[in-house]
Tab-separated table of C-alpha atoms in Angstrom:
chain	number	residue	atom	x	y	z
A	407	MET	CA	191.867	151.041	82.121
A	408	SER	CA	191.963	148.630	79.065
A	409	GLN	CA	190.796	147.677	76.225
A	410	ASP	CA	187.879	145.632	77.247
A	411	SER	CA	186.551	148.497	79.682
A	412	THR	CA	183.683	150.548	78.548
A	413	THR	CA	183.864	153.738	80.366
A	414	VAL	CA	186.984	156.019	80.459
A	415	PRO	CA	187.673	158.160	83.751
A	416	GLU	CA	186.824	161.638	83.243
A	417	THR	CA	189.401	162.896	84.495
A	418	ALA	CA	190.471	164.813	81.273
A	419	ARG	CA	191.241	168.221	81.886
A	420	LYS	CA	189.381	171.166	80.341
A	421	LEU	CA	190.332	171.948	76.481
A	422	SER	CA	191.869	175.433	76.689
A	423	GLY	CA	190.689	178.390	74.123
A	424	ARG	CA	193.299	177.989	71.867
A	425	ARG	CA	193.398	173.806	71.194
A	426	ARG	CA	191.482	172.190	69.047
A	427	ARG	CA	189.919	168.666	70.003
A	428	GLU	CA	190.332	167.861	65.961
A	429	ILE	CA	194.044	168.614	65.631
A	430	VAL	CA	196.881	165.875	66.766
A	431	ALA	CA	200.162	166.600	66.880
A	432	VAL	CA	202.806	163.844	66.221
A	433	LEU	CA	205.810	164.348	67.748
A	434	LEU	CA	208.919	162.684	65.731
A	435	PHE	CA	212.411	162.675	67.847
A	436	SER	CA	215.429	160.880	65.520
A	437	GLY	CA	216.349	157.852	65.448
A	438	GLY	CA	212.534	156.362	65.496
A	439	PRO	CA	211.208	153.617	63.614
A	440	ILE	CA	209.018	154.484	61.146
A	441	PHE	CA	206.470	151.631	61.122
A	442	GLU	CA	204.911	153.236	64.857
A	443	SER	CA	205.707	156.612	63.261
A	444	SER	CA	203.550	156.117	60.219
A	445	ILE	CA	200.846	154.681	62.446
A	446	PRO	CA	199.131	157.732	63.612
A	447	LEU	CA	200.165	159.664	60.371
A	448	SER	CA	198.022	157.057	58.761
A	449	VAL	CA	194.784	157.118	60.856
A	450	PHE	CA	194.704	160.591	61.812
A	451	GLY	CA	196.014	162.442	58.204
A	452	ILE	CA	194.512	160.998	55.738
A	453	ASP	CA	191.005	162.508	54.623
A	454	ARG	CA	188.251	159.064	54.992
A	455	GLN	CA	185.073	160.851	54.991
A	456	ASP	CA	184.030	159.026	52.193
A	457	ALA	CA	183.816	156.294	54.358
A	458	GLY	CA	182.185	158.084	56.861
A	459	VAL	CA	185.164	158.550	59.490
A	460	PRO	CA	185.002	162.278	60.293
A	461	ARG	CA	188.687	163.787	59.259
A	462	TYR	CA	191.226	164.845	61.411
A	463	ARG	CA	193.735	167.565	61.367
A	464	LEU	CA	196.897	166.239	61.148
A	465	LEU	CA	200.608	168.476	62.537
A	466	VAL	CA	203.742	166.653	62.342
A	467	CYS	CA	206.813	168.539	64.681
A	468	ALA	CA	209.929	167.410	65.232
A	469	GLY	CA	210.845	167.166	68.872
A	470	GLU	CA	214.205	168.432	68.445
A	471	ASP	CA	216.781	169.861	66.022
A	472	VAL	CA	218.598	167.614	64.270
A	473	PRO	CA	217.956	165.609	61.618
A	474	LEU	CA	215.062	163.241	61.830
A	475	ARG	CA	215.954	159.653	60.654
A	476	THR	CA	214.241	157.087	61.006
A	477	THR	CA	215.612	153.438	60.913
A	478	GLY	CA	217.166	152.767	57.878
A	479	GLY	CA	218.644	155.818	57.129
A	480	LEU	CA	215.503	157.432	56.182
A	481	GLU	CA	215.867	161.327	57.103
A	482	LEU	CA	212.160	162.856	57.748
A	483	THR	CA	211.496	166.700	57.711
A	484	ALA	CA	207.919	167.945	60.051
A	485	PRO	CA	206.564	170.719	58.656
A	486	TYR	CA	205.883	171.471	62.466
A	487	GLY	CA	208.304	172.609	65.513
A	488	LEU	CA	207.275	172.144	68.837
A	489	GLU	CA	205.165	175.435	69.231
A	490	ALA	CA	202.658	173.941	66.655
A	491	LEU	CA	202.234	171.399	69.863
A	492	SER	CA	199.145	174.703	71.104
A	493	ARG	CA	197.364	173.990	69.141
A	494	ALA	CA	196.462	170.560	69.414
A	495	GLY	CA	193.581	169.020	71.401
A	496	THR	CA	195.554	165.815	70.917
A	497	VAL	CA	199.480	165.072	71.044
A	498	VAL	CA	200.864	161.542	70.049
A	499	VAL	CA	204.358	160.403	70.628
A	500	PRO	CA	204.881	157.275	68.871
A	501	ALA	CA	208.180	155.652	70.070
A	502	TRP	CA	211.801	156.944	71.148
A	503	ARG	CA	215.051	155.850	70.241
A	504	SER	CA	216.040	154.508	73.115
A	505	ILE	CA	215.134	153.442	76.304
A	506	THR	CA	218.050	154.289	78.350
A	507	GLN	CA	218.590	157.725	76.490
A	508	PRO	CA	216.757	161.147	78.029
A	509	PRO	CA	214.344	162.812	75.973
A	510	PRO	CA	215.401	167.076	74.938
A	511	ALA	CA	214.259	168.838	77.788
A	512	ALA	CA	212.300	171.571	75.715
A	513	ALA	CA	210.165	168.623	74.237
A	514	LEU	CA	209.104	166.980	77.758
A	515	ASP	CA	208.473	170.816	78.650
A	516	ALA	CA	206.192	171.146	75.567
A	517	LEU	CA	204.280	167.908	77.018
A	518	ARG	CA	203.718	168.965	80.324
A	519	ARG	CA	202.253	172.036	78.579
A	520	ALA	CA	199.713	170.466	76.787
A	521	HIS	CA	198.758	168.303	79.222
A	522	GLU	CA	197.870	170.994	81.576
A	523	GLU	CA	195.953	172.720	78.921
A	524	GLY	CA	193.914	169.710	78.793
A	525	ALA	CA	195.303	168.376	75.325
A	526	ARG	CA	195.306	164.100	75.441
A	527	ILE	CA	198.467	162.694	75.429
A	528	VAL	CA	199.024	159.410	73.785
A	529	GLY	CA	202.528	157.305	73.761
A	530	LEU	CA	202.480	154.365	71.274
A	531	CYS	CA	205.179	151.803	72.530
A	532	THR	CA	208.547	153.172	72.975
A	533	GLY	CA	206.942	157.089	73.257
A	534	ALA	CA	205.532	155.625	77.178
A	535	PHE	CA	208.676	156.078	78.444
A	536	VAL	CA	208.936	159.826	77.141
A	537	LEU	CA	205.552	159.899	78.972
A	538	ALA	CA	206.947	158.709	82.375
A	539	ALA	CA	210.150	161.511	82.150
A	540	ALA	CA	207.478	164.024	81.926
A	541	GLY	CA	205.961	162.967	84.944
A	542	LEU	CA	203.204	162.460	82.657
A	543	LEU	CA	202.207	158.949	84.356
A	544	ASP	CA	203.621	159.294	87.757
A	545	GLY	CA	200.256	157.515	89.715
A	546	ARG	CA	198.764	156.195	86.732
A	547	PRO	CA	198.648	152.740	84.620
A	548	ALA	CA	200.353	152.532	81.559
A	549	THR	CA	201.744	149.795	79.090
A	550	THR	CA	204.215	149.284	77.186
A	551	HIS	CA	205.820	146.356	74.531
A	552	TRP	CA	205.966	143.824	76.585
A	553	MET	CA	210.364	143.539	76.650
A	554	TYR	CA	210.879	147.315	78.133
A	555	ALA	CA	207.716	147.058	80.705
A	556	PRO	CA	210.662	145.308	83.468
A	557	THR	CA	212.565	148.417	82.549
A	558	LEU	CA	209.637	151.440	82.504
A	559	ALA	CA	209.085	149.566	85.970
A	560	LYS	CA	212.001	149.686	87.358
A	561	ARG	CA	213.494	153.279	86.392
A	562	TYR	CA	209.870	154.772	86.950
A	563	PRO	CA	208.310	153.087	89.896
A	564	SER	CA	205.499	155.010	90.397
A	565	VAL	CA	204.252	154.574	87.692
A	566	HIS	CA	201.833	151.111	87.771
A	567	VAL	CA	202.518	148.882	84.787
A	568	ASP	CA	200.857	146.180	83.343
A	569	PRO	CA	202.686	144.657	80.592
A	570	ARG	CA	199.333	142.570	79.552
A	571	GLU	CA	197.544	145.098	77.943
A	572	LEU	CA	197.500	146.083	74.527
A	573	PHE	CA	196.515	149.375	75.661
A	574	VAL	CA	195.103	151.879	78.681
A	575	ASP	CA	193.456	154.471	78.136
A	576	ASP	CA	193.598	156.402	81.599
A	577	GLY	CA	191.315	159.256	80.257
A	578	ASP	CA	193.616	161.951	79.487
A	579	VAL	CA	196.608	160.377	78.954
A	580	LEU	CA	196.933	157.160	76.944
A	581	THR	CA	199.561	154.583	76.441
A	582	SER	CA	199.624	151.500	73.891
A	583	ALA	CA	201.910	147.788	73.231
A	584	GLY	CA	204.219	147.351	70.965
A	585	THR	CA	204.080	148.161	66.824
A	586	ALA	CA	200.676	147.067	66.236
A	587	ALA	CA	199.068	147.968	68.960
A	588	GLY	CA	199.567	150.889	68.502
A	589	ILE	CA	196.649	151.160	65.740
A	590	ASP	CA	194.746	149.246	68.513
A	591	LEU	CA	195.497	152.686	70.600
A	592	CYS	CA	194.476	154.642	67.868
A	593	LEU	CA	191.216	153.407	66.366
A	594	HIS	CA	190.018	153.492	70.214
A	595	ILE	CA	190.637	156.962	70.117
A	596	VAL	CA	188.475	157.409	66.744
A	597	ARG	CA	185.830	155.200	68.851
A	598	THR	CA	186.344	157.428	72.055
A	599	ASP	CA	185.575	160.975	69.963
A	600	HIS	CA	183.019	159.106	66.974
A	601	GLY	CA	181.523	156.077	67.904
A	602	ALA	CA	181.912	152.487	67.297
A	603	ASP	CA	181.000	152.548	63.566
A	604	ALA	CA	183.668	155.103	61.991
A	605	ALA	CA	186.767	152.950	64.161
A	606	GLY	CA	184.368	150.014	62.155
A	607	ALA	CA	184.768	152.115	59.058
A	608	LEU	CA	188.780	152.929	59.752
A	609	ALA	CA	189.494	149.976	60.411
A	610	ARG	CA	188.071	148.379	57.358
A	611	ARG	CA	190.195	150.636	55.027
A	612	LEU	CA	193.569	149.835	57.020
A	613	VAL	CA	192.665	145.730	56.448
A	614	VAL	CA	192.962	144.856	60.624
A	615	PRO	CA	190.473	144.281	63.229
A	616	PRO	CA	188.207	146.956	64.671
A	617	ARG	CA	188.334	145.380	68.127
A	618	ARG	CA	191.182	143.222	69.565
A	619	THR	CA	190.748	141.308	72.424
A	620	GLY	CA	192.882	139.822	75.444
A	621	GLY	CA	196.993	141.404	76.041
A	622	GLN	CA	200.188	140.507	75.278
A	623	GLU	CA	200.205	137.956	77.303
A	624	ARG	CA	201.108	134.989	74.115
A	625	TYR	CA	203.886	137.276	73.676
A	626	LEU	CA	205.989	137.376	76.786
A	627	ASP	CA	208.835	135.001	76.970
A	628	ARG	CA	211.473	134.716	79.973
A	629	SER	CA	212.924	137.929	79.563
A	630	LEU	CA	214.208	140.685	82.110
A	631	PRO	CA	215.875	143.768	81.912
A	632	GLU	CA	218.881	143.493	81.948
A	633	GLU	CA	219.606	145.801	84.834
A	634	ILE	CA	218.550	142.555	87.296
A	635	GLY	CA	221.974	141.164	86.890
A	636	ALA	CA	223.324	143.078	89.235
A	637	ASP	CA	220.591	143.038	91.712
A	638	PRO	CA	219.512	140.316	94.750
A	639	LEU	CA	216.732	138.826	93.288
A	640	ALA	CA	218.368	137.617	90.062
A	641	GLU	CA	219.513	134.919	91.881
A	642	VAL	CA	215.945	133.876	92.916
A	643	VAL	CA	214.607	134.366	89.717
A	644	ALA	CA	217.979	132.129	87.990
A	645	TRP	CA	216.731	129.489	91.107
A	646	ALA	CA	213.201	129.618	89.885
A	647	LEU	CA	213.556	129.445	86.186
A	648	GLU	CA	216.159	126.003	86.821
A	649	HIS	CA	213.467	125.217	89.278
A	650	LEU	CA	210.191	125.357	86.954
A	651	HIS	CA	209.765	121.150	86.994
A	652	GLU	CA	208.877	121.602	91.194
A	653	GLN	CA	206.206	122.596	92.941
A	654	PHE	CA	207.082	125.659	94.864
A	655	ASP	CA	204.915	128.738	95.643
A	656	VAL	CA	206.078	132.898	95.824
A	657	GLU	CA	206.609	132.280	99.993
A	658	THR	CA	209.151	129.829	98.813
A	659	LEU	CA	210.404	132.392	96.632
A	660	ALA	CA	210.392	134.980	99.288
A	661	ALA	CA	212.231	132.739	101.601
A	662	ARG	CA	215.113	132.385	99.562
A	663	ALA	CA	215.596	136.206	99.181
A	664	TYR	CA	215.435	136.815	102.967
A	665	MET	CA	212.154	138.589	102.714
A	666	SER	CA	208.692	138.859	103.586
A	667	ARG	CA	206.017	138.336	101.283
A	668	ARG	CA	205.417	141.804	100.679
A	669	THR	CA	208.902	142.709	100.475
A	670	PHE	CA	209.489	140.446	97.793
A	671	ASP	CA	206.132	141.214	95.961
A	672	ARG	CA	207.280	145.186	95.734
A	673	ARG	CA	210.420	144.702	95.371
A	674	PHE	CA	209.898	142.190	92.671
A	675	ARG	CA	207.458	143.919	90.860
A	676	SER	CA	209.467	147.059	90.958
A	677	LEU	CA	212.343	144.611	88.768
A	678	THR	CA	209.915	142.945	86.337
A	679	GLY	CA	206.949	144.539	85.850
A	680	SER	CA	204.774	142.228	87.242
A	681	ALA	CA	203.477	140.684	90.424
A	682	PRO	CA	205.670	137.048	91.159
A	683	LEU	CA	202.541	135.008	91.274
A	684	GLN	CA	201.556	136.404	88.234
A	685	TRP	CA	205.344	135.840	86.067
A	686	LEU	CA	205.959	132.659	87.561
A	687	ILE	CA	202.509	131.197	86.304
A	688	THR	CA	203.438	132.782	83.189
A	689	GLN	CA	207.002	130.524	82.982
A	690	ARG	CA	205.248	127.637	83.572
A	691	VAL	CA	202.263	128.194	81.234
A	692	LEU	CA	205.282	128.701	78.962
A	693	GLN	CA	207.091	125.656	79.540
A	694	ALA	CA	204.383	123.992	78.853
A	695	GLN	CA	204.175	125.602	75.140
A	696	ARG	CA	207.665	124.388	74.307
A	697	LEU	CA	207.218	120.791	76.129
A	698	LEU	CA	203.791	120.435	73.894
A	699	GLU	CA	205.962	121.315	71.006
A	700	THR	CA	208.857	119.201	71.312
A	701	SER	CA	207.998	116.492	72.900
A	702	ASP	CA	205.607	113.008	73.502
A	703	TYR	CA	204.752	113.587	76.592
A	704	SER	CA	200.790	113.977	77.008
A	705	VAL	CA	199.421	116.593	78.684
A	706	ASP	CA	199.191	115.211	82.161
A	707	GLU	CA	203.199	115.039	82.228
A	708	VAL	CA	203.751	118.488	80.640
A	709	ALA	CA	201.608	119.378	83.655
A	710	GLY	CA	204.321	117.372	86.107
A	711	ARG	CA	207.295	118.193	84.697
A	712	CYS	CA	206.195	122.528	84.431
A	713	GLY	CA	205.305	122.170	88.412
A	714	PHE	CA	201.206	122.415	88.214
A	715	ARG	CA	199.445	119.939	91.193
A	716	SER	CA	197.493	118.671	88.793
A	717	PRO	CA	196.474	118.464	84.765
A	718	VAL	CA	193.505	120.607	85.244
A	719	ALA	CA	195.374	123.536	86.577
A	720	LEU	CA	197.515	123.413	83.915
A	721	ARG	CA	194.466	123.606	81.491
A	722	GLY	CA	192.907	126.161	82.913
A	723	HIS	CA	195.905	128.908	83.769
A	724	PHE	CA	196.959	127.337	79.894
A	725	ARG	CA	193.266	128.429	78.481
A	726	ARG	CA	193.264	132.380	80.159
A	727	GLN	CA	196.565	132.935	78.472
A	728	LEU	CA	196.358	131.462	75.366
A	729	GLY	CA	193.393	130.542	74.488
A	730	SER	CA	193.307	127.178	73.654
A	731	SER	CA	194.059	123.864	75.451
A	732	PRO	CA	197.035	122.569	75.432
A	733	ALA	CA	195.762	119.608	73.353
A	734	ALA	CA	193.912	121.787	70.764
A	735	TYR	CA	197.456	123.815	70.784
A	736	ARG	CA	199.623	120.931	70.062
A	737	ALA	CA	197.338	119.902	66.989
A	738	ALA	CA	197.233	123.894	65.717
A	739	TYR	CA	201.135	124.033	65.923
A	740	ARG	CA	201.655	120.410	64.232
A	741	ALA	CA	198.899	121.544	61.742
A	742	ARG	CA	201.579	124.106	60.542
A	743	ARG	CA	204.452	122.354	60.441
A	744	PRO	CA	203.586	119.017	59.291
A	745	GLN	CA	207.500	118.092	58.614
A	746	SER	CA	207.831	117.621	62.077
A	747	GLY	CA	206.815	114.409	62.028
A	748	ALA	CA	206.435	114.204	65.950
A	749	VAL	CA	203.638	111.771	66.968
A	750	ASP	CA	201.304	112.576	70.574
A	751	ARG	CA	201.544	109.059	71.002
A	752	PRO	CA	201.209	107.415	74.999
A	753	GLU	CA	203.615	105.737	76.223
A	754	ARG	CA	202.956	102.019	76.524
A	755	GLY	CA	201.113	100.580	79.318
A	756	GLU	CA	199.316	104.513	79.789
A	757	ARG	CA	195.520	104.819	78.388
A	758	ALA	CA	195.030	107.269	75.766
A	759	GLU	CA	194.243	110.810	76.949
A	760	ARG	CA	190.627	112.196	76.320
A	761	PRO	CA	189.451	115.316	75.096
A	762	GLU	CA	188.031	117.321	78.065
A	763	ARG	CA	184.932	118.637	77.472
A	764	GLY	CA	185.912	122.210	75.904
A	765	ASP	CA	188.657	120.814	73.728
A	766	ARG	CA	186.486	119.328	71.588
A	767	PHE	CA	185.522	122.068	70.087
A	768	ASP	CA	188.535	123.285	69.879
A	769	ARG	CA	190.325	123.231	65.627
A	770	PRO	CA	193.757	123.583	64.753
A	771	GLU	CA	194.408	126.979	63.302
A	772	PRO	CA	193.780	126.332	59.195
A	773	VAL	CA	196.256	125.470	57.182
A	774	GLU	CA	197.333	128.363	54.493
A	775	PRO	CA	195.389	127.644	51.021
A	776	ARG	CA	198.127	125.755	48.301
A	777	SER	CA	198.121	126.311	44.909
A	778	GLY	CA	197.046	123.647	42.329
A	779	GLU	CA	200.790	122.172	42.167
A	780	ALA	CA	201.506	122.178	45.425
A	781	LEU	CA	198.126	119.932	46.268
A	782	MET	CA	199.447	117.702	44.244
A	783	ALA	CA	202.873	117.471	45.372
A	784	MET	CA	200.706	116.857	48.843
A	785	ARG	CA	198.473	114.161	47.378
A	786	ARG	CA	201.407	112.319	46.566
A	787	THR	CA	203.729	112.575	49.694
A	788	ALA	CA	200.179	111.307	51.872
A	789	MET	CA	200.731	107.878	48.837
A	790	ALA	CA	204.246	107.384	50.024
A	791	PRO	CA	205.836	105.179	52.549
A	792	ALA	CA	206.434	106.497	55.863
A	793	HIS	CA	210.158	106.723	55.596
A	794	ALA	CA	210.088	107.650	51.685
A	795	VAL	CA	208.395	110.817	53.007
A	796	THR	CA	211.242	111.546	56.197
A	797	GLY	CA	213.997	109.895	54.847
A	798	ALA	CA	214.535	107.676	57.713
A	799	PRO	CA	215.178	104.067	57.426
A	800	LEU	CA	211.967	102.150	58.360
A	801	GLY	CA	211.168	101.292	62.116
A	802	ALA	CA	213.174	104.381	62.875
A	803	PRO	CA	211.758	106.573	65.603
A	804	PRO	CA	210.419	109.877	63.796
A	805	PRO	CA	212.625	113.205	65.341
A	806	HIS	CA	211.077	115.836	67.645
A	807	GLY	CA	209.805	119.004	66.376
A	808	GLY	CA	212.270	122.063	66.314
A	809	HIS	CA	211.524	124.962	68.942
A	810	GLY	CA	208.494	127.176	67.492
A	811	GLY	CA	208.261	130.575	66.609
A	812	HIS	CA	205.233	131.545	69.256
A	813	LEU	CA	207.902	133.655	71.161
A	814	GLY	CA	209.864	134.634	67.674
A	815	HIS	CA	209.973	138.586	68.693
A	816	MET	CA	213.664	139.333	67.566
A	817	PRO	CA	215.414	142.893	67.192
A	818	GLY	CA	214.899	144.544	64.546
A	819	HIS	CA	215.716	148.008	64.710
A	820	ALA	CA	218.550	150.390	63.451
A	821	GLY	CA	220.038	153.047	63.005
A	822	GLY	CA	221.092	154.825	60.034
A	823	PRO	CA	223.961	156.330	59.036
A	824	GLY	CA	225.889	158.906	60.963
A	825	THR	CA	222.891	158.484	63.400
A	826	ASN	CA	225.000	157.434	66.211
A	827	ILE	CA	221.841	156.403	68.063
A	828	PRO	CA	221.705	153.317	69.883
A	829	ASP	CA	219.931	150.770	68.754
A	830	PRO	CA	217.028	149.833	71.584
A	831	GLY	CA	216.290	145.872	69.792
A	832	LYS	CA	212.914	146.751	69.188
A	833	PRO	CA	210.476	143.754	67.971
A	834	GLU	CA	209.127	144.096	64.468
A	835	SER	CA	205.353	143.977	64.658
A	836	ASP	CA	202.570	142.349	66.897
A	837	LEU	CA	200.633	139.939	65.820
A	838	TYR	CA	196.856	139.746	64.722
A	839	ALA	CA	195.832	136.893	66.339
A	840	PRO	CA	192.171	137.020	69.130
A	841	ARG	CA	192.524	135.514	72.083
A	842	LEU	CA	191.457	135.404	75.997
A	843	PRO	CA	191.740	137.845	78.275
A	844	GLY	CA	194.507	138.456	80.560
A	845	GLN	CA	193.942	136.682	83.725
A	846	ARG	CA	194.823	137.987	86.701
A	847	GLU	CA	196.801	137.088	89.880
A	848	ARG	CA	195.298	133.274	91.159
A	849	PRO	CA	197.496	130.598	92.833
A	850	VAL	CA	199.860	128.393	91.236
A	851	GLY	CA	198.115	124.982	90.698
């Protein structure tokens, strides 16, 4: 169940007598990223009753008997061990240090016991791997950071991984996407426990949106799990990425893999965490983003070069995934990067494209406020001839804008000195950007 749902499934067990609803245990491991680790500490560990937020009691627990070093080498001391989990009504695993390393057996046993006794179990970002290793996600919907969703789906095929959601609430087991989505899930827990007013008051204190709509689709890139390189489907995936400009469907991919459509769908989902049709549409939209950023092709031409059967199909899928029309996206992108110099002019002999009805109401994203000196410099620049601004000779064609930062999640985790902790290559943060709910499977074009 996603963040847009209004009901919570009635799957929670009755809480045992020794556990308390208001007690939240946060389970920390060595090598964990400090940002994710701090999210539940900030949400549940600070008394904000003066702002109308009911108080929780926080227990910070060490998940293993080793020094707890965060990314960056900071060493933490947890006041409690695994035994304190026996008192918690909610147990949060904010992150796990490596998606390739199994969690400690003692911690997995403690999580299973807590779940059996009715505790609510929460996995933020890569914490979903710990819940999956404990068997708590078997047969359940779940999510994690989009970059790790394919690996989670491949390693735990009984888990229904949905990489599009910011978080998934399945009653007594909840999971969230990467980094800042953990704040979304923690606010959802407060909203579930104490209502919208309490969650709104907490969001104001944290200076974050009380509820973000949409999901992770706008952050997805072409990344696939490393394990796919040894799979027979790797060749089919590579062919699809090289031929996005052609019109083909999932049946074509299944035929190239010498599989039935049903078998291909199942194998593809187990490898990537996504249905092949959804994956193909996402790749076509991503290619359209790149062309809108780096070329002067009209929207009609972009649609053809990305394999969409019509500009209408491109506009529909683009708006559903990114919450904007292609024309508005290009205008907003170039408004943020005026130095690119790219101008969207129609080819000679081609009619200028008319904005569709919804496009005329789209507006570029607002430019950040400038200081007085910066505004004066902008005015002087605006008055200067074009060749004086760009440095190009008169009559020279404008350079194309560089490839943008819409996929700019780069690995940023490194183990501390002497930790010998493998670096999972975790992106630093999600962005707070509103968007429309994620699309479901629809035919391409």
